[in-house]
PDB file of C-alpha atoms in Angstrom:
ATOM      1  CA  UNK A   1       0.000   0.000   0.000  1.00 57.00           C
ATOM      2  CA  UNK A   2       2.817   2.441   0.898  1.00 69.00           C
ATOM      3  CA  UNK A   3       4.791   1.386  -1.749  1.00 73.00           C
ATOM      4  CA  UNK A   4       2.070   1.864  -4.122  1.00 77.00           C
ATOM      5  CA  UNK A   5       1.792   5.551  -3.563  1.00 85.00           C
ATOM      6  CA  UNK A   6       5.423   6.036  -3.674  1.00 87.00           C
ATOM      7  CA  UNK A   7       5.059   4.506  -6.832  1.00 84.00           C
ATOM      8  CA  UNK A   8       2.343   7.067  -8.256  1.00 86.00           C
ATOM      9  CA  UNK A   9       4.039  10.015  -6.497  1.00 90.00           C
ATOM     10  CA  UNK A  10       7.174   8.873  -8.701  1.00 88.00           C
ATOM     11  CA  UNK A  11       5.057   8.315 -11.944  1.00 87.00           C
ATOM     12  CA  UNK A  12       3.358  11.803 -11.078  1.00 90.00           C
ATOM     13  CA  UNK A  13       6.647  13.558 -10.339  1.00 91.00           C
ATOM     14  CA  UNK A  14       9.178  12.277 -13.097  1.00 89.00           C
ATOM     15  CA  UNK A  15       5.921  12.648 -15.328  1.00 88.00           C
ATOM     16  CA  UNK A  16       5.379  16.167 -14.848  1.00 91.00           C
ATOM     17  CA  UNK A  17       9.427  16.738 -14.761  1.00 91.00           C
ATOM     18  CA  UNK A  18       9.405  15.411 -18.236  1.00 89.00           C
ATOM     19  CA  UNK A  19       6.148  17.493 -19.694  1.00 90.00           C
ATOM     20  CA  UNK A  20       8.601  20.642 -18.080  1.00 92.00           C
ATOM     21  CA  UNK A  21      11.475  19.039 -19.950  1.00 90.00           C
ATOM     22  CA  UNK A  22       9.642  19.178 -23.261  1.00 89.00           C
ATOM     23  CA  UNK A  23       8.099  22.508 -22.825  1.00 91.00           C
ATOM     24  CA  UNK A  24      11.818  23.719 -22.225  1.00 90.00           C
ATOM     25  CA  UNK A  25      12.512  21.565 -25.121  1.00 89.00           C
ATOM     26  CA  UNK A  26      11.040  23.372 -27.304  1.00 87.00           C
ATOM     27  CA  UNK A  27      10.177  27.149 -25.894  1.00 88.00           C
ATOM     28  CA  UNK A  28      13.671  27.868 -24.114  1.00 88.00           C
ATOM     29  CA  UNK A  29      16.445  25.723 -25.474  1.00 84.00           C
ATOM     30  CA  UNK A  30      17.886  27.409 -28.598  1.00 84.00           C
ATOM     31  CA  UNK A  31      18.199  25.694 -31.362  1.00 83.00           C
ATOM     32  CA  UNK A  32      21.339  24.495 -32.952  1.00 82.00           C
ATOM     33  CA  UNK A  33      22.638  26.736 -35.955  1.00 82.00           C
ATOM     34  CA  UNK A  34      23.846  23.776 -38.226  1.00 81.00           C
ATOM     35  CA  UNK A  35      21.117  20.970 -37.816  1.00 83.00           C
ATOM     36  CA  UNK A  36      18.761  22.797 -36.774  1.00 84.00           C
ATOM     37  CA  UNK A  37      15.749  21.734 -34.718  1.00 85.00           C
ATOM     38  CA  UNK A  38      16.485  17.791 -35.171  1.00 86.00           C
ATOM     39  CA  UNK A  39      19.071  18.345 -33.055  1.00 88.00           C
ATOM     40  CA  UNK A  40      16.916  18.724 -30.228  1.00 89.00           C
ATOM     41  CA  UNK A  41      15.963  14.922 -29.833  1.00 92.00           C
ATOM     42  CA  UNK A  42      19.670  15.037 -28.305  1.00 91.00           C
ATOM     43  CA  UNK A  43      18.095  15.938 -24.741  1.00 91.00           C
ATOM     44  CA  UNK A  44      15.828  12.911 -25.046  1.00 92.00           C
ATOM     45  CA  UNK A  45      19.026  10.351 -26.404  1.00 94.00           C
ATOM     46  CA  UNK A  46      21.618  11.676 -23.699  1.00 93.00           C
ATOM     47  CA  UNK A  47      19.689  11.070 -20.849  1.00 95.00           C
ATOM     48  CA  UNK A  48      18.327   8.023 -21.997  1.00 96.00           C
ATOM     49  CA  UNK A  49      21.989   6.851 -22.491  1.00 95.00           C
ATOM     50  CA  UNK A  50      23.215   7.504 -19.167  1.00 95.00           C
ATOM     51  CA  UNK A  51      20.417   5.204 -17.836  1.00 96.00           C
ATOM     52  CA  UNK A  52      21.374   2.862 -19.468  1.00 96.00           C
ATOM     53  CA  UNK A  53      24.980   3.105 -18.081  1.00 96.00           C
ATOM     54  CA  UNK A  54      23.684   3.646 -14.587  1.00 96.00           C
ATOM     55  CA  UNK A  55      21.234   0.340 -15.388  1.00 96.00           C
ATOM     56  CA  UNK A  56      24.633  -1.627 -16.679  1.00 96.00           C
ATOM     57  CA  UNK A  57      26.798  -0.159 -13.693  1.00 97.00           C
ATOM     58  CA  UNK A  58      23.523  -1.445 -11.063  1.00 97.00           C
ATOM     59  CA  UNK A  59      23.853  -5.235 -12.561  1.00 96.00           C
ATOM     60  CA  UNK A  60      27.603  -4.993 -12.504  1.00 97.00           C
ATOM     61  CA  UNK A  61      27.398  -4.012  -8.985  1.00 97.00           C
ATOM     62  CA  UNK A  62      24.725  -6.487  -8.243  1.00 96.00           C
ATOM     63  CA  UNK A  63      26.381  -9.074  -9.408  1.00 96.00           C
ATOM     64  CA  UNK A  64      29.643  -8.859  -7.990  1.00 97.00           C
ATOM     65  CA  UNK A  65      27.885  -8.812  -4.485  1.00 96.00           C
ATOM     66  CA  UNK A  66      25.532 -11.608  -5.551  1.00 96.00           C
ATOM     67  CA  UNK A  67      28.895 -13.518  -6.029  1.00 95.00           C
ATOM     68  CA  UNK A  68      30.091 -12.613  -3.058  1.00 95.00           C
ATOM     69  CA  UNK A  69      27.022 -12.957  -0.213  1.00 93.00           C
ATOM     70  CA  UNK A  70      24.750 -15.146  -2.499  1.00 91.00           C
ATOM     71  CA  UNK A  71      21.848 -13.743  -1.841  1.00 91.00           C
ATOM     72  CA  UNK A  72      19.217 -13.736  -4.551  1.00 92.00           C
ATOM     73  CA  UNK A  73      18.248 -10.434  -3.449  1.00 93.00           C
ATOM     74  CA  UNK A  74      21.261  -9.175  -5.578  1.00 95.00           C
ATOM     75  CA  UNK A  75      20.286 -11.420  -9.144  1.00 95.00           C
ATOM     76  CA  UNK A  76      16.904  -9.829  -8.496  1.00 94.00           C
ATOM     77  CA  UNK A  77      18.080  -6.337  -8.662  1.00 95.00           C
ATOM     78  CA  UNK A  78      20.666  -7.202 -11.362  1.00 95.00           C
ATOM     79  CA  UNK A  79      18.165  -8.548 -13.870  1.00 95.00           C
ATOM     80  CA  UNK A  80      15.803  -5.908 -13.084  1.00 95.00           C
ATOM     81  CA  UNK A  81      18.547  -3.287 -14.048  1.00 96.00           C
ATOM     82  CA  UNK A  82      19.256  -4.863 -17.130  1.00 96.00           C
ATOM     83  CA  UNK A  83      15.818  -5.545 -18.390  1.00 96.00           C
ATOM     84  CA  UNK A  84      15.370  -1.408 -17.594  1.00 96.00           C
ATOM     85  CA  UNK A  85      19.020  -1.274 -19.485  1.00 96.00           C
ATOM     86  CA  UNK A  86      17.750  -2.798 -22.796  1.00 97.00           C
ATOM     87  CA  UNK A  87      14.847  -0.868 -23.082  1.00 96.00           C
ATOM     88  CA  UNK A  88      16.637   2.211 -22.902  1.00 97.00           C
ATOM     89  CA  UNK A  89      19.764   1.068 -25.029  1.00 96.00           C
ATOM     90  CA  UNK A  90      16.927   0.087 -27.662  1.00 96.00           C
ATOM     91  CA  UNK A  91      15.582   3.592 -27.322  1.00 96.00           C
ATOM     92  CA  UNK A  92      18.927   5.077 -27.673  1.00 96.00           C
ATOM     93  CA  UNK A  93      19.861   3.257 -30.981  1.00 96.00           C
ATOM     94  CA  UNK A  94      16.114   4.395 -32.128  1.00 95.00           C
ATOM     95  CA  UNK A  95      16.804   7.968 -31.433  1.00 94.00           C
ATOM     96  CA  UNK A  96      20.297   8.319 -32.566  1.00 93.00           C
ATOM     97  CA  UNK A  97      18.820   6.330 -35.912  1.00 92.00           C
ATOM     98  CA  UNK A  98      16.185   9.209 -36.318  1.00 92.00           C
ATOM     99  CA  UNK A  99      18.875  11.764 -35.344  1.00 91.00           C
ATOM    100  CA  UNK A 100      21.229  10.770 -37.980  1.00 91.00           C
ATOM    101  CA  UNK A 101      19.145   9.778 -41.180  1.00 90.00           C
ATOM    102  CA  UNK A 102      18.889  13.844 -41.662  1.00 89.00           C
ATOM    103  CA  UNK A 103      22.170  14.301 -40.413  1.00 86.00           C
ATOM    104  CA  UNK A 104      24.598  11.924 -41.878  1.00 87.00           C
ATOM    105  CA  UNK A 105      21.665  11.113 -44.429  1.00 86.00           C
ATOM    106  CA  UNK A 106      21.801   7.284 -43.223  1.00 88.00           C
ATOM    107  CA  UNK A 107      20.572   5.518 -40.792  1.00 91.00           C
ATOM    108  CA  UNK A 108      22.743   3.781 -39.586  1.00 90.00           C
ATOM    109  CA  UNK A 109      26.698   3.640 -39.901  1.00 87.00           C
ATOM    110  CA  UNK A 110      29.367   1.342 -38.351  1.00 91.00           C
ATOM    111  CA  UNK A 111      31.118   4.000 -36.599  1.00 89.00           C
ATOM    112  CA  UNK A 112      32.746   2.925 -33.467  1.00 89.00           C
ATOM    113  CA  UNK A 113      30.329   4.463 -30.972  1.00 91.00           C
ATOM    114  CA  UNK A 114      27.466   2.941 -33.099  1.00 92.00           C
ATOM    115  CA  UNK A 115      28.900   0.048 -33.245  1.00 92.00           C
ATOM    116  CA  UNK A 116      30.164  -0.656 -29.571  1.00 93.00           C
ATOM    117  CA  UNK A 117      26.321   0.498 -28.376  1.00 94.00           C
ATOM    118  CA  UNK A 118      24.631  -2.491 -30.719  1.00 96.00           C
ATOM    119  CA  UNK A 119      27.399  -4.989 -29.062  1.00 95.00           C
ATOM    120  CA  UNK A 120      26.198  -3.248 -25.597  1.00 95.00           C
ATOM    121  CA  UNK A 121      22.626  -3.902 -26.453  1.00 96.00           C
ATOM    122  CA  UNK A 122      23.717  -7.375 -27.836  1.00 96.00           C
ATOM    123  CA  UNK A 123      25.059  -8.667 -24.928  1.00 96.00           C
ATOM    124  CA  UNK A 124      22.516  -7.666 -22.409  1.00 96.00           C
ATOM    125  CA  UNK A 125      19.658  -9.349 -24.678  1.00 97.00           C
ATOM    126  CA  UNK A 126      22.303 -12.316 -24.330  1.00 96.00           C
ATOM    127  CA  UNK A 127      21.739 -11.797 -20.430  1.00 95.00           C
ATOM    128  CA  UNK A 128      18.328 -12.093 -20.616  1.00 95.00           C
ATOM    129  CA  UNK A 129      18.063 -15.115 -23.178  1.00 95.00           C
ATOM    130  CA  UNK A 130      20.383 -16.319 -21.137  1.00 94.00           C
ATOM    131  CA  UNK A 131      17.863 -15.555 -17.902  1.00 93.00           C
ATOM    132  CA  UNK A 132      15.014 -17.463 -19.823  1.00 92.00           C
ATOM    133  CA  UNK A 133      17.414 -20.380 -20.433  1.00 93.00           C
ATOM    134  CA  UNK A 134      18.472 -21.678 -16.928  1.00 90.00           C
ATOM    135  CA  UNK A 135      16.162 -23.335 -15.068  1.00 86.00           C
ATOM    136  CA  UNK A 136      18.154 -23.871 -11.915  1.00 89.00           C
ATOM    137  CA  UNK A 137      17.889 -20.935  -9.860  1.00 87.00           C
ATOM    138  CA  UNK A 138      21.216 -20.313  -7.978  1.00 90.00           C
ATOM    139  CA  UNK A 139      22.719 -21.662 -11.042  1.00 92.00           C
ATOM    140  CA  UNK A 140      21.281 -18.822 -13.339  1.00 93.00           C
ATOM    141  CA  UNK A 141      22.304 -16.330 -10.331  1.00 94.00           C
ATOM    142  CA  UNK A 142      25.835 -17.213 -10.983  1.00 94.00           C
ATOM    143  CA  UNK A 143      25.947 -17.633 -14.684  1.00 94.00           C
ATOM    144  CA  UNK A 144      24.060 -14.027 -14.904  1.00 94.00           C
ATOM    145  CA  UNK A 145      25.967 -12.748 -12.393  1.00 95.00           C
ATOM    146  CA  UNK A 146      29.426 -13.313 -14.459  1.00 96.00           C
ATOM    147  CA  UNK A 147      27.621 -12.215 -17.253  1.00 95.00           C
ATOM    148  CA  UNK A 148      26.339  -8.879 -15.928  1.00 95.00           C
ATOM    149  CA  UNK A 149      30.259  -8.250 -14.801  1.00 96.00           C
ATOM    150  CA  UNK A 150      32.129  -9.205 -17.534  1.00 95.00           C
ATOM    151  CA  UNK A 151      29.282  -7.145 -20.010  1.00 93.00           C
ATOM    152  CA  UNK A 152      30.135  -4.020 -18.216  1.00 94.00           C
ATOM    153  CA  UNK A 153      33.204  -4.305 -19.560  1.00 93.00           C
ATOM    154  CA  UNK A 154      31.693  -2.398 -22.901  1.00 92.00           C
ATOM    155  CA  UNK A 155      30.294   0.446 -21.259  1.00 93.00           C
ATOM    156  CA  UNK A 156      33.594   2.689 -20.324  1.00 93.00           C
ATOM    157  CA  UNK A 157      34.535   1.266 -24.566  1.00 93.00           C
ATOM    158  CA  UNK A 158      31.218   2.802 -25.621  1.00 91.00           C
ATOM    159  CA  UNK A 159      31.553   5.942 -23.616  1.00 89.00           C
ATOM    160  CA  UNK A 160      35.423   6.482 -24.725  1.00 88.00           C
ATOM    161  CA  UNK A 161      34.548   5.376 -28.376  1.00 85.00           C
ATOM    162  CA  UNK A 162      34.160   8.780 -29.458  1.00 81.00           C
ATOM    163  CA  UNK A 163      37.302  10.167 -27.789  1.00 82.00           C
ATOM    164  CA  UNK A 164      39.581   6.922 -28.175  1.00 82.00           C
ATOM    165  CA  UNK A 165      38.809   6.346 -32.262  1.00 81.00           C
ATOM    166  CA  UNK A 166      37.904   8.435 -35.220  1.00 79.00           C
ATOM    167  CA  UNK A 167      34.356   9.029 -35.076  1.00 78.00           C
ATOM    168  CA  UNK A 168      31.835  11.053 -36.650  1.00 74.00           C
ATOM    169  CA  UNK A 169      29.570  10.853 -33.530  1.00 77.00           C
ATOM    170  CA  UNK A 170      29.398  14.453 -31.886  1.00 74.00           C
ATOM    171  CA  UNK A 171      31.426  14.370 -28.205  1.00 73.00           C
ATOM    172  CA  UNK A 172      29.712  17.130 -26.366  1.00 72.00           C
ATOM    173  CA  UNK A 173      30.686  16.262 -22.512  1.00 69.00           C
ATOM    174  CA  UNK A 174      34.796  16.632 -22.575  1.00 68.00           C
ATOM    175  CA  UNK A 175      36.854  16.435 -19.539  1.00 65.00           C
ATOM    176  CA  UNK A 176      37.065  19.700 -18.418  1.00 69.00           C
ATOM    177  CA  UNK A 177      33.819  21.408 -20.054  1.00 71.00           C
ATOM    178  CA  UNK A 178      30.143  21.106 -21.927  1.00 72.00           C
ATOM    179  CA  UNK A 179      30.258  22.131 -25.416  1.00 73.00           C
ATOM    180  CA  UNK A 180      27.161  23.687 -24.863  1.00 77.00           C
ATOM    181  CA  UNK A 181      25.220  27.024 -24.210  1.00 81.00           C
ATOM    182  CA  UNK A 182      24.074  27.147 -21.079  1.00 84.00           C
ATOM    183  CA  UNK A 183      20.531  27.313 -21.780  1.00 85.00           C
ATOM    184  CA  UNK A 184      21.115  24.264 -23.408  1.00 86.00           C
ATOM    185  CA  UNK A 185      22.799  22.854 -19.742  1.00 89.00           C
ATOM    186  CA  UNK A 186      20.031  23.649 -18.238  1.00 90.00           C
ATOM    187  CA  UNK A 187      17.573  22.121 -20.409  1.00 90.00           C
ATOM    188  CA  UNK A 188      19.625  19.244 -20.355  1.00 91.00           C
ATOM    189  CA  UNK A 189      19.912  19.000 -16.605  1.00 92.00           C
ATOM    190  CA  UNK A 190      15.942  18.739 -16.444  1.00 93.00           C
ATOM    191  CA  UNK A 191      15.480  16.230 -18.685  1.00 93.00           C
ATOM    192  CA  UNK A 192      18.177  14.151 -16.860  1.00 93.00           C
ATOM    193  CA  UNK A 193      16.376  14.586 -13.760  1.00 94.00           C
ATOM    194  CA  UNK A 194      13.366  13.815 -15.353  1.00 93.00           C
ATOM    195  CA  UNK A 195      14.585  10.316 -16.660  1.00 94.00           C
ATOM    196  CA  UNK A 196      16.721   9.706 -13.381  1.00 95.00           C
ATOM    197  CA  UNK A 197      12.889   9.768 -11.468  1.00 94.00           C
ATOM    198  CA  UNK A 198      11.668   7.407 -14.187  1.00 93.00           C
ATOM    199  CA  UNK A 199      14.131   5.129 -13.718  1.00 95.00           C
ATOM    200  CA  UNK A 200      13.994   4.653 -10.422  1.00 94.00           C
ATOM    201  CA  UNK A 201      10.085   4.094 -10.424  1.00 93.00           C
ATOM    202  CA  UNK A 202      10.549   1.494 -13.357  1.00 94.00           C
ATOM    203  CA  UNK A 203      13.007  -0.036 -10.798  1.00 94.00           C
ATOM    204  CA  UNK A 204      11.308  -0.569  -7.642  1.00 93.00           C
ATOM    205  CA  UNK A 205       8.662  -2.232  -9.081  1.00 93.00           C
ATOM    206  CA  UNK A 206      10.680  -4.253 -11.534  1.00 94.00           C
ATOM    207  CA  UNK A 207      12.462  -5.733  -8.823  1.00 94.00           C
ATOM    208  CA  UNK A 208       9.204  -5.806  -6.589  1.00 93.00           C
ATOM    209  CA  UNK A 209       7.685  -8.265  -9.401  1.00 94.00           C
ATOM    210  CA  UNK A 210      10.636 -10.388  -8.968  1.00 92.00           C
ATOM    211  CA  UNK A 211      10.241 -10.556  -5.274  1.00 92.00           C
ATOM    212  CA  UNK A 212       6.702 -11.552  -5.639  1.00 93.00           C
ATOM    213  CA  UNK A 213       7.386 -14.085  -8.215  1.00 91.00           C
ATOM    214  CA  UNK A 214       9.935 -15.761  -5.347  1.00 90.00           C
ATOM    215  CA  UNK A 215       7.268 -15.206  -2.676  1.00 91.00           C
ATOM    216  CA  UNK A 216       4.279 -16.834  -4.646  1.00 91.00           C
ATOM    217  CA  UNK A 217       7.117 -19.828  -5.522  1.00 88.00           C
ATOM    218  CA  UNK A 218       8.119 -20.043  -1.783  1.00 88.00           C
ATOM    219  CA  UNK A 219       4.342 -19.729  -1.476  1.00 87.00           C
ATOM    220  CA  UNK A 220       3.475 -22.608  -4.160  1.00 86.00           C
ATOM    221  CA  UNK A 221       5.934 -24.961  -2.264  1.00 84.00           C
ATOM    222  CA  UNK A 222       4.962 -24.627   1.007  1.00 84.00           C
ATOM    223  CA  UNK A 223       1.322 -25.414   0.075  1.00 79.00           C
ATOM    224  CA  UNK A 224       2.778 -28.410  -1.960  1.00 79.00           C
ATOM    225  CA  UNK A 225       4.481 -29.495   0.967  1.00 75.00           C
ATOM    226  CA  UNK A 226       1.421 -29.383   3.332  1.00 64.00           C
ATOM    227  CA  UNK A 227      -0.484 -31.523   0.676  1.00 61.00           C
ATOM    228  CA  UNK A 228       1.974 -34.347   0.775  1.00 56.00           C
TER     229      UNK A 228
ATOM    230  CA  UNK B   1       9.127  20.277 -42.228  1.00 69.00           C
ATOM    231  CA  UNK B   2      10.748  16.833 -42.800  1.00 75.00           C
ATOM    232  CA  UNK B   3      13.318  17.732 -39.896  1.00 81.00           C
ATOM    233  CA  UNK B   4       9.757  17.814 -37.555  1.00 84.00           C
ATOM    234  CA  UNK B   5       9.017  14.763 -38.297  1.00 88.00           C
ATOM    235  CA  UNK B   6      11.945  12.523 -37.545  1.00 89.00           C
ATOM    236  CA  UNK B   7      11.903  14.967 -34.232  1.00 88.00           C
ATOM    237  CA  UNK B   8       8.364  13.874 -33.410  1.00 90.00           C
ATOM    238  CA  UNK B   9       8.962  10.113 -34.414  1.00 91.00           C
ATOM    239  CA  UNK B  10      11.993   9.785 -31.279  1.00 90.00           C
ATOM    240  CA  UNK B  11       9.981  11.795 -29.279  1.00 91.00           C
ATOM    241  CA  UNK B  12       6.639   9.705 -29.826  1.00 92.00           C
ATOM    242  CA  UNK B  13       8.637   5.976 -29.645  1.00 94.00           C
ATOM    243  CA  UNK B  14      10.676   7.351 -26.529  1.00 93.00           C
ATOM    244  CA  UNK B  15       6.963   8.379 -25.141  1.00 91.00           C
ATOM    245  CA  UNK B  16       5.398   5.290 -26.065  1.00 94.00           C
ATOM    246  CA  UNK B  17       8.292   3.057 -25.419  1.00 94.00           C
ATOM    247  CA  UNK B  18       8.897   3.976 -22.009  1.00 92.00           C
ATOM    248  CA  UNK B  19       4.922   4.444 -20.933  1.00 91.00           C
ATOM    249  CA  UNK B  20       4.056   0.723 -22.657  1.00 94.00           C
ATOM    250  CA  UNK B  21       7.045  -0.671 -20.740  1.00 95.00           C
ATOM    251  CA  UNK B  22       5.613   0.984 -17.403  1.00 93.00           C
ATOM    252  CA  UNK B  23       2.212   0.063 -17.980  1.00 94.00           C
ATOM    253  CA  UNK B  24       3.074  -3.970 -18.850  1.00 95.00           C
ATOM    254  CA  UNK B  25       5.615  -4.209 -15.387  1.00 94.00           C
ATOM    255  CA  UNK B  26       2.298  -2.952 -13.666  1.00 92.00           C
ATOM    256  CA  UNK B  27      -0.047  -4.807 -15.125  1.00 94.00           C
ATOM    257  CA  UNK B  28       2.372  -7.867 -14.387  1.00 94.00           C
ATOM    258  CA  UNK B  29       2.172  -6.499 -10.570  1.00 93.00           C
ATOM    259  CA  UNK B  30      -1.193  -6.689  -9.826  1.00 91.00           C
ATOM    260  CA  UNK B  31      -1.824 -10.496 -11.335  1.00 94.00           C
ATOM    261  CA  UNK B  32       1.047 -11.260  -8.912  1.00 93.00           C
ATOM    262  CA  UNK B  33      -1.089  -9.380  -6.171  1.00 91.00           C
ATOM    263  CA  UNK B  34      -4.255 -11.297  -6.696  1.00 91.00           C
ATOM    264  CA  UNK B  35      -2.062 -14.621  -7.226  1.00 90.00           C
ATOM    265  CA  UNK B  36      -0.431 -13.703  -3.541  1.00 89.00           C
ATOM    266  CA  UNK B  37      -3.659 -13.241  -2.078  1.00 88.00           C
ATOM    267  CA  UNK B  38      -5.546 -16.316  -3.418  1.00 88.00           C
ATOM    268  CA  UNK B  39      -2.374 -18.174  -2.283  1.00 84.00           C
ATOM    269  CA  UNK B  40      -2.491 -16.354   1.302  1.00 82.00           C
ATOM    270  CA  UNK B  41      -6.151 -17.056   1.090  1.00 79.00           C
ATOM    271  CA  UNK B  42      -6.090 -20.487   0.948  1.00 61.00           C
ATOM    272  CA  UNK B  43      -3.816 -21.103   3.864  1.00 56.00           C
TER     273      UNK B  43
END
């Protein structure tokens, strides 16, 4: 019950974050002098990106303590993470695919930050065929676990790509500064915010539906074992 | 004009993408809810 109307207030809150997000979107943030207002679906594919690193960097984390305290509350919170992951990573290679057809006038190019994302989303669709594919349950803790650890390995690749290789993909965050105006900073901050709240909500009750699925097996057992 | 559209197409999948995944996690929720408390129920 409490949980439940955390839950709305989230929805409510990282919904109306995002409506502010867009209306900055489009009525404060300048637009871009050379591609011009395309460019704008940027403050949508950033954020979205970083949640799917901060998704990655949550399994990597959950797994390594899964591995280490074996408890399933950690594979729980790890598979959650990447399910979340993969939906945004599929959003991100959507957006940046409708971002560059006017830009680059294709679709899609191997360039290395395109590329390493697809072998990012790749292997976390692995994890979760994976998931589907072990029946034992510690057993798939493990296997996902390792998984989940040695996958995060592409995410620092993906976010260097652009700075380690020669890319055409824009590199807007550098080490010491934002290539950016600052109404554009600001804009951006928002819509960060915005997707940070989101994620969390699609989190918590991710995992919840996990933790229900174990109760209503530790449930389903203990009835079975009153029958016998 | 053509620039719009690809702008409203990421906009609308992001939208729709992210709302249809929240929707189906809660919809998943509350079967496990009424498949916790016909469980609990039966004890």
């Amino acid at each position: 019950m409490k949980d439940d109307l955390t839950d709305r207030i989230l929805v409510v809150l990282s919904s109306v974050l995002m409506l502010t997000a867009v209306y900055m979107i489009f009525f404060y943030a300048p637009t871009e002098r050379v591609m011009g207002i395309v460019q704008k679906i940027f403050y949508f594919h950033l954020p979205l990106a970083f949640m799917a690193f901060l998704s990655y960097f949550v399994a990597f984390v959950s797994g390594v303590l899964y591995l280490v305290k074996k408890d399933i509350k950690w594979d729980i919170i790890g598979s959650a993470s990447v399910e979340i992951g993969v939906v945004f990573t599929t959003l991100v290679l959507i957006t940046g695919s409708l971002w560059a057809r006017p830009i680059w006038n294709t679709w899609w190019t191997w360039d290395p930050r395109l590329t390493s994302s697809l072998i990012l989303w790749l292997i976390y669709v692995a994890y979760i065929i994976l998931r589907m594919s072990v029946e034992q349950a510690e057993r798939r803790a493990t296997f996902c676990a390792v998984m989940a650890i040695v996958g995060f390995i592409d995410v620092p690749i993906v976010f260097l790509s652009a700075r380690l290789w020669r890319t055409i993909h824009p590199v807007v965050i550098k080490s010491k500064s934002i290539d950016m105006e600052p109404a554009m900073i600001s804009v951006l901050a928002i819509s960060m915010a915005a997707f940070l709240l989101f994620w969390i909500t699609l989190i918590r009750i991710r995992s919840r539906v996990d933790f229900m699925e174990l109760r209503i097996r530790n449930l389903e057992k203990i009835k079975r074992g009153g029958m016998e | 004009m053509k620039n719009l559209t690809y702008l409203a197409a990421a906009y609308g999948i992001v939208w729709a993408g992210l709302f249809s995944y929240l929707w189906y996690i809660l919809s998943k929720q509350n079967v496990l809810v009424g498949r916790i408390k016909a469980l609990e129920g039966d004890d």
